[in-house]
PDB file of C-alpha atoms in Angstrom:
ATOM      1  CA  ALA A   1      60.611 -58.515   5.489  1.00  0.00           C
ATOM      2  CA  GLN A   2      58.203 -59.462   2.777  1.00  0.00           C
ATOM      3  CA  SER A   3      59.154 -59.361  -0.889  1.00  0.00           C
ATOM      4  CA  VAL A   4      57.885 -60.585  -4.232  1.00  0.00           C
ATOM      5  CA  THR A   5      59.741 -61.315  -7.442  1.00  0.00           C
ATOM      6  CA  GLN A   6      57.990 -61.226 -10.767  1.00  0.00           C
ATOM      7  CA  LEU A   7      59.826 -63.192 -13.409  1.00  0.00           C
ATOM      8  CA  GLY A   8      59.653 -61.537 -16.792  1.00  0.00           C
ATOM      9  CA  SER A   9      59.095 -57.808 -17.102  1.00  0.00           C
ATOM     10  CA  HIS A  10      57.432 -58.349 -20.484  1.00  0.00           C
ATOM     11  CA  VAL A  11      55.301 -61.276 -21.623  1.00  0.00           C
ATOM     12  CA  SER A  12      53.706 -61.623 -25.053  1.00  0.00           C
ATOM     13  CA  VAL A  13      51.061 -64.204 -25.901  1.00  0.00           C
ATOM     14  CA  SER A  14      48.787 -64.744 -28.869  1.00  0.00           C
ATOM     15  CA  GLU A  15      45.103 -64.084 -28.558  1.00  0.00           C
ATOM     16  CA  GLY A  16      43.452 -67.285 -27.345  1.00  0.00           C
ATOM     17  CA  ALA A  17      46.656 -68.699 -25.864  1.00  0.00           C
ATOM     18  CA  LEU A  18      47.399 -69.474 -22.239  1.00  0.00           C
ATOM     19  CA  VAL A  19      48.526 -66.571 -20.066  1.00  0.00           C
ATOM     20  CA  LEU A  20      51.075 -67.378 -17.336  1.00  0.00           C
ATOM     21  CA  LEU A  21      52.553 -64.601 -15.210  1.00  0.00           C
ATOM     22  CA  ARG A  22      55.018 -65.700 -12.558  1.00  0.00           C
ATOM     23  CA  CYS A  23      55.328 -64.476  -8.985  1.00  0.00           C
ATOM     24  CA  ASN A  24      57.505 -65.820  -6.191  1.00  0.00           C
ATOM     25  CA  TYR A  25      57.298 -64.476  -2.669  1.00  0.00           C
ATOM     26  CA  SER A  26      59.460 -64.342   0.388  1.00  0.00           C
ATOM     27  CA  SER A  27      57.840 -64.142   3.801  1.00  0.00           C
ATOM     28  CA  SER A  28      58.739 -65.173   7.301  1.00  0.00           C
ATOM     29  CA  VAL A  29      55.078 -65.560   8.219  1.00  0.00           C
ATOM     30  CA  PRO A  30      52.093 -66.923   6.328  1.00  0.00           C
ATOM     31  CA  PRO A  31      51.489 -64.333   3.649  1.00  0.00           C
ATOM     32  CA  TYR A  32      48.497 -62.753   2.077  1.00  0.00           C
ATOM     33  CA  LEU A  33      49.052 -62.511  -1.678  1.00  0.00           C
ATOM     34  CA  PHE A  34      47.417 -60.349  -4.302  1.00  0.00           C
ATOM     35  CA  TRP A  35      47.397 -59.759  -8.033  1.00  0.00           C
ATOM     36  CA  TYR A  36      46.524 -56.293  -9.296  1.00  0.00           C
ATOM     37  CA  VAL A  37      46.101 -55.070 -12.879  1.00  0.00           C
ATOM     38  CA  GLN A  38      46.878 -51.584 -14.102  1.00  0.00           C
ATOM     39  CA  TYR A  39      45.601 -50.294 -17.422  1.00  0.00           C
ATOM     40  CA  PRO A  40      47.347 -47.316 -19.040  1.00  0.00           C
ATOM     41  CA  ASN A  41      46.877 -44.074 -17.126  1.00  0.00           C
ATOM     42  CA  GLN A  42      44.751 -45.762 -14.481  1.00  0.00           C
ATOM     43  CA  GLY A  43      45.101 -46.932 -10.899  1.00  0.00           C
ATOM     44  CA  LEU A  44      45.284 -50.507  -9.687  1.00  0.00           C
ATOM     45  CA  GLN A  45      42.391 -52.949  -9.819  1.00  0.00           C
ATOM     46  CA  LEU A  46      42.343 -56.076  -7.681  1.00  0.00           C
ATOM     47  CA  LEU A  47      42.209 -59.278  -9.742  1.00  0.00           C
ATOM     48  CA  LEU A  48      42.309 -61.797  -6.917  1.00  0.00           C
ATOM     49  CA  LYS A  49      43.700 -62.465  -3.458  1.00  0.00           C
ATOM     50  CA  TYR A  50      44.914 -65.374  -1.351  1.00  0.00           C
ATOM     51  CA  THR A  51      44.204 -65.140   2.356  1.00  0.00           C
ATOM     52  CA  SER A  52      44.970 -68.653   3.628  1.00  0.00           C
ATOM     53  CA  ALA A  53      41.732 -70.256   2.519  1.00  0.00           C
ATOM     54  CA  ALA A  54      41.610 -72.309  -0.708  1.00  0.00           C
ATOM     55  CA  THR A  55      44.966 -72.523  -2.470  1.00  0.00           C
ATOM     56  CA  LEU A  56      43.389 -72.113  -5.904  1.00  0.00           C
ATOM     57  CA  VAL A  57      41.946 -68.644  -6.119  1.00  0.00           C
ATOM     58  CA  LYS A  58      39.609 -67.491  -8.844  1.00  0.00           C
ATOM     59  CA  GLY A  59      39.419 -63.828  -9.724  1.00  0.00           C
ATOM     60  CA  ILE A  60      37.771 -61.498 -12.156  1.00  0.00           C
ATOM     61  CA  ASN A  61      38.009 -61.626 -15.953  1.00  0.00           C
ATOM     62  CA  GLY A  62      38.741 -65.359 -15.987  1.00  0.00           C
ATOM     63  CA  PHE A  63      42.043 -65.153 -14.100  1.00  0.00           C
ATOM     64  CA  GLU A  64      43.091 -67.563 -11.378  1.00  0.00           C
ATOM     65  CA  ALA A  65      46.177 -68.178  -9.260  1.00  0.00           C
ATOM     66  CA  GLU A  66      47.438 -71.083  -7.204  1.00  0.00           C
ATOM     67  CA  PHE A  67      49.284 -70.673  -3.920  1.00  0.00           C
ATOM     68  CA  LYS A  68      52.111 -73.213  -3.666  1.00  0.00           C
ATOM     69  CA  LYS A  69      53.851 -72.990  -0.323  1.00  0.00           C
ATOM     70  CA  SER A  70      56.519 -75.558  -1.243  1.00  0.00           C
ATOM     71  CA  GLU A  71      57.528 -73.438  -4.235  1.00  0.00           C
ATOM     72  CA  THR A  72      56.781 -70.053  -2.587  1.00  0.00           C
ATOM     73  CA  SER A  73      54.888 -69.197  -5.742  1.00  0.00           C
ATOM     74  CA  PHE A  74      51.615 -67.528  -6.662  1.00  0.00           C
ATOM     75  CA  HIS A  75      51.507 -67.605 -10.454  1.00  0.00           C
ATOM     76  CA  LEU A  76      48.636 -65.980 -12.352  1.00  0.00           C
ATOM     77  CA  THR A  77      46.990 -67.835 -15.229  1.00  0.00           C
ATOM     78  CA  LYS A  78      44.200 -67.436 -17.737  1.00  0.00           C
ATOM     79  CA  PRO A  79      43.320 -70.234 -20.169  1.00  0.00           C
ATOM     80  CA  SER A  80      42.603 -68.022 -23.172  1.00  0.00           C
ATOM     81  CA  ALA A  81      44.020 -64.524 -23.639  1.00  0.00           C
ATOM     82  CA  HIS A  82      41.854 -61.702 -24.883  1.00  0.00           C
ATOM     83  CA  MET A  83      42.977 -58.434 -26.417  1.00  0.00           C
ATOM     84  CA  SER A  84      41.511 -56.569 -23.441  1.00  0.00           C
ATOM     85  CA  ASP A  85      43.963 -58.371 -21.110  1.00  0.00           C
ATOM     86  CA  ALA A  86      46.824 -56.197 -22.346  1.00  0.00           C
ATOM     87  CA  ALA A  87      47.973 -54.303 -19.252  1.00  0.00           C
ATOM     88  CA  GLU A  88      50.567 -54.200 -16.462  1.00  0.00           C
ATOM     89  CA  TYR A  89      50.171 -56.853 -13.768  1.00  0.00           C
ATOM     90  CA  PHE A  90      51.529 -56.565 -10.252  1.00  0.00           C
ATOM     91  CA  CYS A  91      51.935 -59.227  -7.616  1.00  0.00           C
ATOM     92  CA  ALA A  92      51.874 -58.014  -4.012  1.00  0.00           C
ATOM     93  CA  VAL A  93      52.330 -59.479  -0.546  1.00  0.00           C
ATOM     94  CA  SER A  94      51.136 -58.455   2.894  1.00  0.00           C
ATOM     95  CA  ASP A  95      52.269 -60.064   6.089  1.00  0.00           C
ATOM     96  CA  ARG A  96      49.083 -59.531   7.999  1.00  0.00           C
ATOM     97  CA  LYS A  97      45.748 -58.270   6.968  1.00  0.00           C
ATOM     98  CA  GLY A  98      45.319 -56.908   3.476  1.00  0.00           C
ATOM     99  CA  ASN A  99      44.877 -53.400   4.709  1.00  0.00           C
ATOM    100  CA  GLU A 100      48.389 -53.299   6.035  1.00  0.00           C
ATOM    101  CA  LYS A 101      51.437 -52.402   3.973  1.00  0.00           C
ATOM    102  CA  LEU A 102      51.468 -54.005   0.541  1.00  0.00           C
ATOM    103  CA  THR A 103      54.836 -54.834  -0.981  1.00  0.00           C
ATOM    104  CA  PHE A 104      54.657 -54.953  -4.760  1.00  0.00           C
ATOM    105  CA  GLY A 105      56.760 -56.603  -7.399  1.00  0.00           C
ATOM    106  CA  THR A 106      58.158 -54.642 -10.302  1.00  0.00           C
ATOM    107  CA  GLY A 107      55.339 -55.667 -12.611  1.00  0.00           C
ATOM    108  CA  THR A 108      54.878 -57.648 -15.809  1.00  0.00           C
ATOM    109  CA  ARG A 109      53.649 -55.973 -18.960  1.00  0.00           C
ATOM    110  CA  LEU A 110      51.375 -58.334 -20.878  1.00  0.00           C
ATOM    111  CA  THR A 111      51.056 -57.850 -24.623  1.00  0.00           C
ATOM    112  CA  ILE A 112      48.456 -59.744 -26.629  1.00  0.00           C
ATOM    113  CA  ILE A 113      49.331 -60.569 -30.238  1.00  0.00           C
ATOM    114  CA  PRO A 114      46.306 -60.601 -32.584  1.00  0.00           C
TER     115      PRO A 114
ATOM    116  CA  GLU B   1      33.686 -48.949  -9.280  1.00  0.00           C
ATOM    117  CA  THR B   2      35.890 -48.355  -6.246  1.00  0.00           C
ATOM    118  CA  GLY B   3      34.709 -44.858  -5.413  1.00  0.00           C
ATOM    119  CA  VAL B   4      38.215 -43.631  -4.528  1.00  0.00           C
ATOM    120  CA  THR B   5      39.010 -40.337  -6.197  1.00  0.00           C
ATOM    121  CA  GLN B   6      42.207 -38.310  -6.355  1.00  0.00           C
ATOM    122  CA  SER B   7      43.012 -34.761  -7.340  1.00  0.00           C
ATOM    123  CA  PRO B   8      44.575 -33.310  -9.307  1.00  0.00           C
ATOM    124  CA  THR B   9      45.169 -35.858 -12.059  1.00  0.00           C
ATOM    125  CA  HIS B  10      48.397 -34.219 -13.201  1.00  0.00           C
ATOM    126  CA  LEU B  11      50.714 -31.674 -11.631  1.00  0.00           C
ATOM    127  CA  ILE B  12      53.961 -29.977 -12.596  1.00  0.00           C
ATOM    128  CA  LYS B  13      56.212 -28.456  -9.943  1.00  0.00           C
ATOM    129  CA  THR B  14      59.769 -27.240  -9.760  1.00  0.00           C
ATOM    130  CA  ARG B  15      62.495 -28.518  -7.479  1.00  0.00           C
ATOM    131  CA  GLY B  16      62.256 -27.119  -3.961  1.00  0.00           C
ATOM    132  CA  GLN B  17      58.540 -26.408  -4.098  1.00  0.00           C
ATOM    133  CA  GLN B  18      55.873 -27.999  -1.925  1.00  0.00           C
ATOM    134  CA  VAL B  19      52.875 -30.009  -3.167  1.00  0.00           C
ATOM    135  CA  THR B  20      49.609 -31.288  -1.689  1.00  0.00           C
ATOM    136  CA  LEU B  21      47.796 -34.229  -3.220  1.00  0.00           C
ATOM    137  CA  ARG B  22      44.258 -35.142  -2.233  1.00  0.00           C
ATOM    138  CA  CYS B  23      42.320 -38.357  -1.934  1.00  0.00           C
ATOM    139  CA  SER B  24      38.693 -39.047  -1.190  1.00  0.00           C
ATOM    140  CA  SER B  25      38.024 -42.524   0.142  1.00  0.00           C
ATOM    141  CA  GLN B  26      34.897 -44.604  -0.139  1.00  0.00           C
ATOM    142  CA  SER B  27      32.353 -43.911   2.542  1.00  0.00           C
ATOM    143  CA  GLY B  28      33.087 -45.970   5.639  1.00  0.00           C
ATOM    144  CA  HIS B  29      36.714 -46.609   4.699  1.00  0.00           C
ATOM    145  CA  ASN B  30      38.647 -45.233   7.647  1.00  0.00           C
ATOM    146  CA  THR B  31      42.015 -46.596   6.556  1.00  0.00           C
ATOM    147  CA  VAL B  32      43.964 -44.921   3.766  1.00  0.00           C
ATOM    148  CA  SER B  33      47.391 -45.766   2.396  1.00  0.00           C
ATOM    149  CA  TRP B  34      49.596 -43.790   0.026  1.00  0.00           C
ATOM    150  CA  TYR B  35      51.974 -45.295  -2.514  1.00  0.00           C
ATOM    151  CA  GLN B  36      54.566 -43.847  -4.871  1.00  0.00           C
ATOM    152  CA  GLN B  37      54.955 -45.506  -8.266  1.00  0.00           C
ATOM    153  CA  ALA B  38      57.995 -44.396 -10.216  1.00  0.00           C
ATOM    154  CA  LEU B  39      57.996 -44.948 -13.952  1.00  0.00           C
ATOM    155  CA  GLY B  40      58.440 -48.625 -14.767  1.00  0.00           C
ATOM    156  CA  GLN B  41      58.322 -49.692 -11.123  1.00  0.00           C
ATOM    157  CA  GLY B  42      55.836 -51.205  -8.732  1.00  0.00           C
ATOM    158  CA  PRO B  43      54.157 -49.008  -6.125  1.00  0.00           C
ATOM    159  CA  GLN B  44      56.152 -48.297  -2.971  1.00  0.00           C
ATOM    160  CA  PHE B  45      54.367 -47.859   0.373  1.00  0.00           C
ATOM    161  CA  ILE B  46      54.713 -44.359   1.806  1.00  0.00           C
ATOM    162  CA  PHE B  47      52.459 -44.485   4.883  1.00  0.00           C
ATOM    163  CA  GLN B  48      49.036 -45.437   6.160  1.00  0.00           C
ATOM    164  CA  TYR B  49      46.496 -43.517   8.214  1.00  0.00           C
ATOM    165  CA  TYR B  50      43.852 -45.087  10.417  1.00  0.00           C
ATOM    166  CA  ARG B  51      41.298 -42.956  12.229  1.00  0.00           C
ATOM    167  CA  GLU B  52      43.347 -39.827  11.471  1.00  0.00           C
ATOM    168  CA  GLU B  53      46.577 -41.195  12.978  1.00  0.00           C
ATOM    169  CA  GLU B  54      49.650 -42.433  11.111  1.00  0.00           C
ATOM    170  CA  ASN B  55      49.635 -46.216  11.324  1.00  0.00           C
ATOM    171  CA  GLY B  56      52.806 -47.384   9.622  1.00  0.00           C
ATOM    172  CA  ARG B  57      55.389 -45.766   7.389  1.00  0.00           C
ATOM    173  CA  GLY B  58      57.638 -46.963   4.618  1.00  0.00           C
ATOM    174  CA  ASN B  59      61.175 -45.884   3.820  1.00  0.00           C
ATOM    175  CA  PHE B  60      60.370 -42.275   2.962  1.00  0.00           C
ATOM    176  CA  PRO B  61      61.885 -39.140   4.535  1.00  0.00           C
ATOM    177  CA  PRO B  62      59.934 -36.831   6.880  1.00  0.00           C
ATOM    178  CA  ARG B  63      59.336 -34.312   4.100  1.00  0.00           C
ATOM    179  CA  PHE B  64      56.585 -36.722   3.059  1.00  0.00           C
ATOM    180  CA  SER B  65      53.698 -36.150   5.444  1.00  0.00           C
ATOM    181  CA  GLY B  66      49.999 -36.787   5.521  1.00  0.00           C
ATOM    182  CA  LEU B  67      46.676 -35.921   7.013  1.00  0.00           C
ATOM    183  CA  GLN B  68      43.410 -37.786   7.256  1.00  0.00           C
ATOM    184  CA  PHE B  69      40.118 -36.052   7.948  1.00  0.00           C
ATOM    185  CA  PRO B  70      36.864 -37.280   9.547  1.00  0.00           C
ATOM    186  CA  ASN B  71      35.046 -37.076   6.212  1.00  0.00           C
ATOM    187  CA  TYR B  72      37.243 -39.903   4.775  1.00  0.00           C
ATOM    188  CA  SER B  73      39.392 -37.528   2.755  1.00  0.00           C
ATOM    189  CA  SER B  74      43.156 -37.376   3.103  1.00  0.00           C
ATOM    190  CA  GLU B  75      46.197 -35.459   1.910  1.00  0.00           C
ATOM    191  CA  LEU B  76      49.766 -36.255   1.011  1.00  0.00           C
ATOM    192  CA  ASN B  77      52.166 -33.351   1.415  1.00  0.00           C
ATOM    193  CA  VAL B  78      55.662 -33.323   0.022  1.00  0.00           C
ATOM    194  CA  ASN B  79      58.061 -30.525   0.936  1.00  0.00           C
ATOM    195  CA  ALA B  80      61.300 -29.518  -0.773  1.00  0.00           C
ATOM    196  CA  LEU B  81      60.508 -31.432  -3.933  1.00  0.00           C
ATOM    197  CA  GLU B  82      63.316 -33.305  -5.635  1.00  0.00           C
ATOM    198  CA  LEU B  83      63.539 -34.509  -9.220  1.00  0.00           C
ATOM    199  CA  ASP B  84      63.221 -38.123  -8.029  1.00  0.00           C
ATOM    200  CA  ASP B  85      59.819 -37.327  -6.537  1.00  0.00           C
ATOM    201  CA  SER B  86      58.415 -37.407 -10.060  1.00  0.00           C
ATOM    202  CA  ALA B  87      56.018 -40.353 -10.001  1.00  0.00           C
ATOM    203  CA  LEU B  88      52.426 -41.522  -9.930  1.00  0.00           C
ATOM    204  CA  TYR B  89      51.021 -41.175  -6.411  1.00  0.00           C
ATOM    205  CA  LEU B  90      48.277 -43.612  -5.518  1.00  0.00           C
ATOM    206  CA  CYS B  91      46.002 -43.666  -2.553  1.00  0.00           C
ATOM    207  CA  ALA B  92      44.151 -46.759  -1.437  1.00  0.00           C
ATOM    208  CA  SER B  93      41.338 -47.038   1.059  1.00  0.00           C
ATOM    209  CA  SER B  94      39.959 -49.981   2.942  1.00  0.00           C
ATOM    210  CA  LEU B  95      37.275 -50.896   5.413  1.00  0.00           C
ATOM    211  CA  PRO B  96      38.036 -50.842   9.114  1.00  0.00           C
ATOM    212  CA  SER B  97      40.998 -52.878  10.290  1.00  0.00           C
ATOM    213  CA  GLY B  98      40.559 -56.519   9.400  1.00  0.00           C
ATOM    214  CA  SER B  99      39.588 -56.032   5.801  1.00  0.00           C
ATOM    215  CA  GLU B 100      41.700 -57.738   3.182  1.00  0.00           C
ATOM    216  CA  THR B 101      41.242 -55.466   0.210  1.00  0.00           C
ATOM    217  CA  GLN B 102      42.602 -52.032  -0.561  1.00  0.00           C
ATOM    218  CA  TYR B 103      40.783 -50.055  -3.225  1.00  0.00           C
ATOM    219  CA  PHE B 104      43.010 -47.805  -5.301  1.00  0.00           C
ATOM    220  CA  GLY B 105      42.282 -44.450  -6.820  1.00  0.00           C
ATOM    221  CA  PRO B 106      43.416 -43.460 -10.338  1.00  0.00           C
ATOM    222  CA  GLY B 107      46.451 -41.603  -9.033  1.00  0.00           C
ATOM    223  CA  THR B 108      48.054 -38.188  -9.399  1.00  0.00           C
ATOM    224  CA  ARG B 109      50.969 -37.924 -11.774  1.00  0.00           C
ATOM    225  CA  LEU B 110      53.561 -35.486 -10.444  1.00  0.00           C
ATOM    226  CA  LEU B 111      56.372 -34.125 -12.569  1.00  0.00           C
ATOM    227  CA  VAL B 112      59.172 -32.219 -10.843  1.00  0.00           C
ATOM    228  CA  LEU B 113      61.337 -30.059 -13.087  1.00  0.00           C
TER     229      LEU B 113
END
């Protein structure tokens, strides 16, 4: 069975600082991996996805993530945090195509300090 | 803009009642999935419908059921509501099988008293 673990339920960074949100996965088959963002009282928006192509994936709003098979990790980064990045971030895994069952982590709430 | 809409936005029910939540997918998206997101948790997969047939189910009891219609709309029905059913219910649609991206609606927040 697929699973993801997000390390750190809350992360605070200063505006302009590096954002690093951690995600480790467990999968018996090559996974498809996703990062979603959820703003207050809204649904989920896809930030980026890894589907076995390039290991460094660039997404929207300046975010990127690197798939590291040896570390079973898919950490999300952004070089310079902006106030508008404050939200809940979810890592998710699918064992086949992305339109199959997604298994989500418990989320990381990102707070940006002015 | 994903084009996935859900109704109602909020709902209050009492324990034992039944509820129907609705989702309208993007045109051409014949796959729809439903997720339950409890407060402070990640979404949990309930089930998926493809071409009006259930196509996978998570660890949810049979009192959670669904329907998908030819016009790309779908329903989630929950019978005999329990307090723990209080959550945000999300639907997600995607292009025909083989697509990699699910597009989520804004969700329906259900409170069971």
